[in-house]
Short mmCIF file of C-alpha atoms and ligand atoms in Angstrom, two decimals:
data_model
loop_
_atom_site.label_atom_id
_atom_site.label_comp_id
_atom_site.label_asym_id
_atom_site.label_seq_id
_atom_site.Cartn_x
_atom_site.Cartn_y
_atom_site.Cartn_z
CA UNK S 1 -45.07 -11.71 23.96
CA UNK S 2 -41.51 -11.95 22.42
CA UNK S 3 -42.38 -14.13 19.94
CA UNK S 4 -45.36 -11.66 19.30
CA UNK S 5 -43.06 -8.87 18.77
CA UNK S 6 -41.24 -11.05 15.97
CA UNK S 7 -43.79 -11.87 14.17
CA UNK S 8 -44.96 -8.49 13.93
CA UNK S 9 -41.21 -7.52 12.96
CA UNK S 10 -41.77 -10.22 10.38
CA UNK S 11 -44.08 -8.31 9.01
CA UNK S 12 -46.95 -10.50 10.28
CA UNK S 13 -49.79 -8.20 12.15
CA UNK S 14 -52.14 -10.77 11.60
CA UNK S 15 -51.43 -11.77 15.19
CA UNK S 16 -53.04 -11.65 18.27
CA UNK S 17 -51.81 -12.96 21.50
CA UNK S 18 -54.01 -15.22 24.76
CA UNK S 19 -54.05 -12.65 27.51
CA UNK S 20 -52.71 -14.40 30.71
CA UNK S 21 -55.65 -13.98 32.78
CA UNK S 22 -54.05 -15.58 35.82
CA UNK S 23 -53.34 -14.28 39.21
CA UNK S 24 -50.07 -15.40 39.13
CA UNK S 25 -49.34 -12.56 36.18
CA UNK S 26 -49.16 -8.95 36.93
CA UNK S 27 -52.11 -6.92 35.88
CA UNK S 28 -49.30 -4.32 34.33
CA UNK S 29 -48.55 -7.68 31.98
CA UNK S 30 -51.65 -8.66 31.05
CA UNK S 31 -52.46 -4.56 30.26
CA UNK S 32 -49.35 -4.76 27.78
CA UNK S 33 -50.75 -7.65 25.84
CA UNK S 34 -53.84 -6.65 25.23
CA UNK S 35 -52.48 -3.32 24.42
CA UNK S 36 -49.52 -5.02 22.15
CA UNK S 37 -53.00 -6.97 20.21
CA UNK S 38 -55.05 -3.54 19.93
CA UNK S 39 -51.61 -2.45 18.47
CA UNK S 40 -51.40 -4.96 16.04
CA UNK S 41 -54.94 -5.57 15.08
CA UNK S 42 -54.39 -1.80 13.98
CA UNK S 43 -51.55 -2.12 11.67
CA UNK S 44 -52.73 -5.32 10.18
CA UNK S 45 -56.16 -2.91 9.19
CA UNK S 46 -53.98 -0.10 8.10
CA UNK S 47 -52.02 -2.81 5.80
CA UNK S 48 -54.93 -4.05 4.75
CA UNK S 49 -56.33 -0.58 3.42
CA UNK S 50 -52.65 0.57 2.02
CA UNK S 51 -53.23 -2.77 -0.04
CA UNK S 52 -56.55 -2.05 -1.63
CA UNK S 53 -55.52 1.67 -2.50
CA UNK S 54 -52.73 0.31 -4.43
CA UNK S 55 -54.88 -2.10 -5.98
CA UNK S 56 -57.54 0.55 -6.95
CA UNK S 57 -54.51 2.77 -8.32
CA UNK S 58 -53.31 0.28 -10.34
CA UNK S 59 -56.54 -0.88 -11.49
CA UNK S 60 -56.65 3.01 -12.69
CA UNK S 61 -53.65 3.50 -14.32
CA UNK S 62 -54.28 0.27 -16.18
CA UNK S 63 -57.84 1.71 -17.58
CA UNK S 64 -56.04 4.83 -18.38
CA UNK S 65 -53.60 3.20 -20.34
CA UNK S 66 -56.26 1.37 -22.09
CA UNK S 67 -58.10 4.38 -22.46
CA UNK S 68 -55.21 5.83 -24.38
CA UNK S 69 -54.17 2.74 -26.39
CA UNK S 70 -57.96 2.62 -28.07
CA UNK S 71 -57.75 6.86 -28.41
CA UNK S 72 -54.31 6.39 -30.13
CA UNK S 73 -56.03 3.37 -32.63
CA UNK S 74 -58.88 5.76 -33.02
CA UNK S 75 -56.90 8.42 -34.15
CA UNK S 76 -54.31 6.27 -36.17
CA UNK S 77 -56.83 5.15 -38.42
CA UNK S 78 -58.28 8.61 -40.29
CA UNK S 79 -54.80 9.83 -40.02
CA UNK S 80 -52.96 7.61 -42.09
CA UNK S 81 -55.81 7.73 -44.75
CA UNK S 82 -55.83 11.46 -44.77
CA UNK S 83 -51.56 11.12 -44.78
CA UNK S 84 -51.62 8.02 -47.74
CA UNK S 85 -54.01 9.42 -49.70
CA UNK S 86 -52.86 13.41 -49.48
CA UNK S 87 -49.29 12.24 -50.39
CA UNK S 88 -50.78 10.22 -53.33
CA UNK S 89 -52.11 13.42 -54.81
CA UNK S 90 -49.07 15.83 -53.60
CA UNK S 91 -46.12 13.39 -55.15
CA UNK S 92 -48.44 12.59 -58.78
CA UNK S 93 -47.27 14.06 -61.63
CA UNK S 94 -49.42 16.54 -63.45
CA UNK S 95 -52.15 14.76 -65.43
CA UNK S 96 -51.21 11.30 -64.33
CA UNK S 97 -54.51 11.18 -61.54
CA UNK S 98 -57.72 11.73 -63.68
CA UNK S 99 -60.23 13.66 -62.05
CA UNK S 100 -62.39 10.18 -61.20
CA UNK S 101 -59.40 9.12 -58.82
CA UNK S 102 -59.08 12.68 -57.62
CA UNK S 103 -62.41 13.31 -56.16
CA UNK S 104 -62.11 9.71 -54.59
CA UNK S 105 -59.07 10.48 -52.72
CA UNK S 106 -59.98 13.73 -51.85
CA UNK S 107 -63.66 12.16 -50.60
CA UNK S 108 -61.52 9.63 -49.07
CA UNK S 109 -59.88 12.83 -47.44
CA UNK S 110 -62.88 14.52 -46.24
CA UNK S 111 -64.24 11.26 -44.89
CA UNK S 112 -61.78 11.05 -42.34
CA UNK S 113 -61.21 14.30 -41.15
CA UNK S 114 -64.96 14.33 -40.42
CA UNK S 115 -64.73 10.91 -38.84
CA UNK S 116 -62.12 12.12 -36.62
CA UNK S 117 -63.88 15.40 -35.41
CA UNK S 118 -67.00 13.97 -34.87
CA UNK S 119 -64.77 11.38 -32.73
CA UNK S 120 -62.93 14.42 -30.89
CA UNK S 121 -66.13 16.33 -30.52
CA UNK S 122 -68.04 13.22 -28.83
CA UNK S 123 -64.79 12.60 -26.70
CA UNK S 124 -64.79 16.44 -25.44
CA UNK S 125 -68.39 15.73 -24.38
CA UNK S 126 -67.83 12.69 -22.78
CA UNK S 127 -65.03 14.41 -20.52
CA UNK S 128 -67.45 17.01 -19.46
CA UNK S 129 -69.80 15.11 -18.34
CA UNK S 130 -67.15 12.88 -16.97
CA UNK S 131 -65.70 15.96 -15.01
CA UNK S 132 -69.37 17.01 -14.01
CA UNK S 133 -68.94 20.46 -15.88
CA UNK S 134 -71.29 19.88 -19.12
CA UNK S 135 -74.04 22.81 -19.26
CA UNK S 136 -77.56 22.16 -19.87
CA UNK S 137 -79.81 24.72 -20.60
CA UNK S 138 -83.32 23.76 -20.10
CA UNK S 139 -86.38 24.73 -22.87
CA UNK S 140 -89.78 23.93 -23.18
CA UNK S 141 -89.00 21.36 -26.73
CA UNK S 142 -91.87 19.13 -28.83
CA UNK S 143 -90.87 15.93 -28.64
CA UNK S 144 -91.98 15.98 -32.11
CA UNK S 145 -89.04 18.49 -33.33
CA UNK S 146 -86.32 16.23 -31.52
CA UNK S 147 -87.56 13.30 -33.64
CA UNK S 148 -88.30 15.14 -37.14
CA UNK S 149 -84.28 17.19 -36.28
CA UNK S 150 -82.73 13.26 -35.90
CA UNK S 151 -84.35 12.61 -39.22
CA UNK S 152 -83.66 15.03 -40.83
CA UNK S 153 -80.12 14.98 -39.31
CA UNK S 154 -79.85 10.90 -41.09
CA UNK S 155 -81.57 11.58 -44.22
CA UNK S 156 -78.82 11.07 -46.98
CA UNK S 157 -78.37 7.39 -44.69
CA UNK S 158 -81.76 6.26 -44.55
CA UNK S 159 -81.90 7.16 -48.15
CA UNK S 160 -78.85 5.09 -49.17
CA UNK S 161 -79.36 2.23 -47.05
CA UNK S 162 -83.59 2.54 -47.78
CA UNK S 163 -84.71 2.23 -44.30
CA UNK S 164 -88.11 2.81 -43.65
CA UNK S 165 -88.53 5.20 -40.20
CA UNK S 166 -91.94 5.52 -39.05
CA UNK S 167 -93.09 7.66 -36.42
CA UNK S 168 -95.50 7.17 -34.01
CA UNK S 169 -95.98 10.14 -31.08
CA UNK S 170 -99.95 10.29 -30.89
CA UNK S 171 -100.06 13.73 -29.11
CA UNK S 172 -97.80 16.29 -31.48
CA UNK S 173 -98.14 19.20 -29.06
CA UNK S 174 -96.18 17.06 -25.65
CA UNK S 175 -93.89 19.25 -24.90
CA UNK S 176 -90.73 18.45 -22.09
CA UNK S 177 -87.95 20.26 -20.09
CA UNK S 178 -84.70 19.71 -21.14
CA UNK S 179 -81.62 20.83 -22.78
CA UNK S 180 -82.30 20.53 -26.76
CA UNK S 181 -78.75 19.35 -27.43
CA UNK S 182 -78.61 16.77 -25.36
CA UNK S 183 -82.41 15.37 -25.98
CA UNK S 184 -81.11 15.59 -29.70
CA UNK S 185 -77.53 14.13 -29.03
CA UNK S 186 -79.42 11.08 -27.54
CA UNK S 187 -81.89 10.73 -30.03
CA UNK S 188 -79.27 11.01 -32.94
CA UNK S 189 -77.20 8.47 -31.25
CA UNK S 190 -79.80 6.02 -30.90
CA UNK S 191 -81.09 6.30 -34.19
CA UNK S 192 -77.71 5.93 -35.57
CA UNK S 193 -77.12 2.91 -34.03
CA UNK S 194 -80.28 1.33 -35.13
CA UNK S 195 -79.71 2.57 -38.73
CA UNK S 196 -75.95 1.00 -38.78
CA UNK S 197 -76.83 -2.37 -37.00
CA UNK S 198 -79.53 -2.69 -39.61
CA UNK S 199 -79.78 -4.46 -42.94
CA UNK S 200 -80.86 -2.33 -45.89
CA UNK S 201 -84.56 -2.26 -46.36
CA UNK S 202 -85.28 -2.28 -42.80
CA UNK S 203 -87.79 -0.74 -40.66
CA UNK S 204 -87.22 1.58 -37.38
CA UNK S 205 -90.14 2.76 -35.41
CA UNK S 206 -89.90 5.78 -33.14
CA UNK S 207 -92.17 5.09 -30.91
CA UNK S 208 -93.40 7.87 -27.99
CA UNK S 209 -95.97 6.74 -25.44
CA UNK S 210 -97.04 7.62 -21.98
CA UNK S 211 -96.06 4.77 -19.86
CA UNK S 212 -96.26 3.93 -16.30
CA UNK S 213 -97.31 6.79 -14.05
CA UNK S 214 -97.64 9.48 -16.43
CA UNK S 215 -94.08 8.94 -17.69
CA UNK S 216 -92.81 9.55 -21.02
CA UNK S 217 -91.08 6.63 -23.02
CA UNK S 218 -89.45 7.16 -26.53
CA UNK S 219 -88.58 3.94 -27.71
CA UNK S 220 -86.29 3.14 -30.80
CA UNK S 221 -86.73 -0.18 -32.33
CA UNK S 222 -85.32 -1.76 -35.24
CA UNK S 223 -84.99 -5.41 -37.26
CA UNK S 224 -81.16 -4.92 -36.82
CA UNK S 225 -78.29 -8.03 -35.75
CA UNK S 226 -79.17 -7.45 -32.19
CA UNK S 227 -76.67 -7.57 -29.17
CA UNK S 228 -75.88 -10.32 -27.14
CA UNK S 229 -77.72 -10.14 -23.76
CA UNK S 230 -74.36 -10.27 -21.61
CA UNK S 231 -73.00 -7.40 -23.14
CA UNK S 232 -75.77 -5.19 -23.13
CA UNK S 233 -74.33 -3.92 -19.62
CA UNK S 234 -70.83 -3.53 -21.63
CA UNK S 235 -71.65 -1.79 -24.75
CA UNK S 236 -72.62 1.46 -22.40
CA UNK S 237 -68.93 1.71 -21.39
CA UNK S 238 -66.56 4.02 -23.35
CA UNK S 239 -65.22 2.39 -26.37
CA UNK S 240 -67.24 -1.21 -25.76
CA UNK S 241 -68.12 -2.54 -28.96
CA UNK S 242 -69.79 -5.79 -29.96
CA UNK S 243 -67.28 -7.87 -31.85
CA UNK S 244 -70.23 -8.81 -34.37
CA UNK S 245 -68.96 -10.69 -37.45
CA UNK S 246 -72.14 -9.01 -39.67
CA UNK S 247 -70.84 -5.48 -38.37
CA UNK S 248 -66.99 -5.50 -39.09
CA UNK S 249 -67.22 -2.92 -41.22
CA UNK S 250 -69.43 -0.84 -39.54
CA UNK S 251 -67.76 2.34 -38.46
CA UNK S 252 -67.98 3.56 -34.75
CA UNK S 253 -65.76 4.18 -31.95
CA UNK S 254 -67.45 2.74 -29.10
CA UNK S 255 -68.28 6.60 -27.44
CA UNK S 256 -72.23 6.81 -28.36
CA UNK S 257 -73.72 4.73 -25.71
CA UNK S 258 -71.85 6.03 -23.22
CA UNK S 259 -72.63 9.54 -24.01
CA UNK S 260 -76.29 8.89 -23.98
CA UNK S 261 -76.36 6.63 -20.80
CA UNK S 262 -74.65 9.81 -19.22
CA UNK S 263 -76.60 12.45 -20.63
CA UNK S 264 -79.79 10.90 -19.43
CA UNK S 265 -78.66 10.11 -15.81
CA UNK S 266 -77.77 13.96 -15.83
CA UNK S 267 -81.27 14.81 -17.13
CA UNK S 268 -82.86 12.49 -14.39
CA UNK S 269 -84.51 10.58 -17.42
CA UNK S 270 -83.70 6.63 -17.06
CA UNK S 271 -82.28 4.74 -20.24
CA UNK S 272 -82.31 0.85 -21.01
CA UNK S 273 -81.53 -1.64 -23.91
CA UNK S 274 -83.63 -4.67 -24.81
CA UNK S 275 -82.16 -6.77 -27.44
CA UNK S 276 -82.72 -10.24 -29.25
CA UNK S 277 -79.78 -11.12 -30.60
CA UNK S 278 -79.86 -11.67 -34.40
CA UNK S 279 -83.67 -10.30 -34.26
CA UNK S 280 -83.52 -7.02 -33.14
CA UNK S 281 -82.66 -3.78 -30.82
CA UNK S 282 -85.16 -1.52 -28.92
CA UNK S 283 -83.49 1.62 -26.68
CA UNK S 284 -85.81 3.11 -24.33
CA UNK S 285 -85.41 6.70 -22.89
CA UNK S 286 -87.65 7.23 -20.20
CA UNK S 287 -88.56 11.06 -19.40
CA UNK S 288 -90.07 11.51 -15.28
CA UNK S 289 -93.65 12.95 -15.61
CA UNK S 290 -92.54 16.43 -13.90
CA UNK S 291 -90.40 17.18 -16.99
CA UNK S 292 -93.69 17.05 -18.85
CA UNK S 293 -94.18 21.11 -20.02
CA UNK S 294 -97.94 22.10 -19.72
CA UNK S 295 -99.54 22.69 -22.84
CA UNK S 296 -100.74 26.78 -22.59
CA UNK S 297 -98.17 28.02 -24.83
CA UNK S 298 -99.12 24.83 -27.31
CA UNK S 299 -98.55 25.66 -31.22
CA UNK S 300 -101.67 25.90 -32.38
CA UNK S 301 -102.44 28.23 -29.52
CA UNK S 302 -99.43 30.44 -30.54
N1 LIG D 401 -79.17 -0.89 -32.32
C1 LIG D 401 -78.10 -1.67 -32.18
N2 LIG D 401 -78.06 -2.91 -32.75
C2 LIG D 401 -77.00 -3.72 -32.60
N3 LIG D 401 -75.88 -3.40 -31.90
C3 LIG D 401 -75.86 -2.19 -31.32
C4 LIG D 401 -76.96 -1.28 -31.42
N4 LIG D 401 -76.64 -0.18 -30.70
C5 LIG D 401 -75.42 -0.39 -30.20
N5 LIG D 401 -74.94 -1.59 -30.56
C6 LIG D 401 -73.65 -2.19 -30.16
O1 LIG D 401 -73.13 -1.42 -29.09
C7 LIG D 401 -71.85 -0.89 -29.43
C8 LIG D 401 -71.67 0.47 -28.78
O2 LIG D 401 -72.51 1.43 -29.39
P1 LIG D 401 -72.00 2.92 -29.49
O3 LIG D 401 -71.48 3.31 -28.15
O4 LIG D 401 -73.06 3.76 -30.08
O5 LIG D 401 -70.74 2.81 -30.44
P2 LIG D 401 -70.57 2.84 -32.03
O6 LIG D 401 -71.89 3.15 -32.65
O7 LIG D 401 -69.57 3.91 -32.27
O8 LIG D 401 -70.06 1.51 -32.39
C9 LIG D 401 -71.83 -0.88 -30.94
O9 LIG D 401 -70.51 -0.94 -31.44
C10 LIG D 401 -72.61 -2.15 -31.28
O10 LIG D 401 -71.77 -3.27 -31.15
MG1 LIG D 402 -73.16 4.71 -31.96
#
């Protein structure tokens, strides 16, 4: 019993003393060591749990940090070529930048900024749907629309980079439930990705099917450098990016994925990558069966 009491003032709970079950001890004994064991069988569990809150504490300020180190290089980046190239064009003496230069530094410029907002914008959505207060309102939409509004959305890149998109969605009138910015902020994701992880001349196919059960699958596929298959889980965490040596200077900030893999949850749809690596990339949204709108108020009816 003493030396029980020292280890425990040691700081050792991990103890637990042999109850004298003998008739020579008195009962009041034998109560106080099983007592003194209860005792410190609970403060080597309370230890135990004041240990792994620290450790999860830790573990969060260390992913905050991160978190902050890869916003700070995100914004870093646009700013200083907005700063160099504005101070180029402030500290120039008249006539010494011909207009050539001066619409590259301003596109330069404009480049940027509009990286960086469309960075803020997809980091405000990401924290409301982090902090579970991201409003959907839900419409009767054609799957159709969602596909032909991302296409339209990537024209001037498909046309530059001479992709070929084809479509396939065999019934034009299937209509879902959902909330139209979201269905279109996961399609335009997806078929970013598959136009910027893809060589020129390439072909993406849009695929929508009914799958298992009635289900709804929209698949985007493409002929793109592929992921590796141990970091598909990865890539769907904020700022995850493959470290691809035929994408280094592809531009992205690591965000899309993880929008879309959140967006979806929240619409109850399910969302999964398939990828040969060096071959190719499909995405596939799944979309439940009761989402499915009825077709009454179908356009050719209206
Ligand atoms: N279709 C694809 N083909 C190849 N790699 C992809 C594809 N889609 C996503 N990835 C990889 O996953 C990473 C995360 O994607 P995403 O979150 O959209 O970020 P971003 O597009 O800004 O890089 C990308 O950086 C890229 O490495
Ligand atoms: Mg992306």
């Amino acid at each position: 019993m003493i030396l029980g009491t020292r280890e425990v003032a040691r700081g050792n709970n991990n103890i637990q003393l042999d109850v004298d079950d003998n008739w020579r001890v008195p009962r009041e004994f034998q109560d106080l060591q099983e007592r003194f064991n209860v005792m410190a069988k609970a403060v080597a569990r309370y230890q135990e749990e004041e240990r792994r809150n620290r450790e999860t504490a830790e573990a969060e300020t260390r992913h905050k940090m991160e978190y902050l180190a890869n916003l700070g290089h995100e914004l870093k980046t646009p700013l200083n070529s907005i700063l160099g190239f504005s101070s180029v064009l402030k500290q120039a003496k008249p006539g010494s930048v011909n207009e050539s230069d001066r619409k590259e530094f301003l596109g330069h410029i404009e480049k940027s900024a509009s990286h960086m907002l469309g960075f803020i914008n997809d980091l405000v959505d990401l924290n409301r749907l982090e902090m579970g207060i991201h409003q959907l309102q839900f419409e009767d939409i054609f799957i159709i629309d969602a596909i032909r509004f991302c296409q339209a959305s990537h024209r001037k890149e498909i046309e530059r980079r001479q992709i070929d998109i084809r479509v396939m969605c065999p019934d034009r009138e299937m209509k879902v439930k959902a909330d139209e910015r979201s269905f279109n902020q996961i399609l335009i994701n997806l078929v970013s990705n598959a136009i910027k992880y893809s060589p020129e001349k390439s072909q993406i196919d849009i695929c929508v099917r009914s799958g298992a059960g009635g289900n709804i699958e929209i698949s985007v596929r493409d002929q793109g450098i592929g992921i590796p298959e141990d970091q598909i889980d990865e890539i769907m965490l904020p700022f995850k990016r493959v470290n691809d040596p035929n994408a280094r200077d592809v531009q992205g900030t690591g965000l899309g994925l993880s929008i879309v893999l959140k967006l979806t949850r929240l619409l109850g749809w399910e969302f999964r990558i398939e990828s040969e690596y060096g071959f190719g990339t499909t995405a596939f949204v799944t979309i439940p069966k009761e989402q499915l709108s009825s077709n009454e108020n179908s356009r050719s009816a209206a």
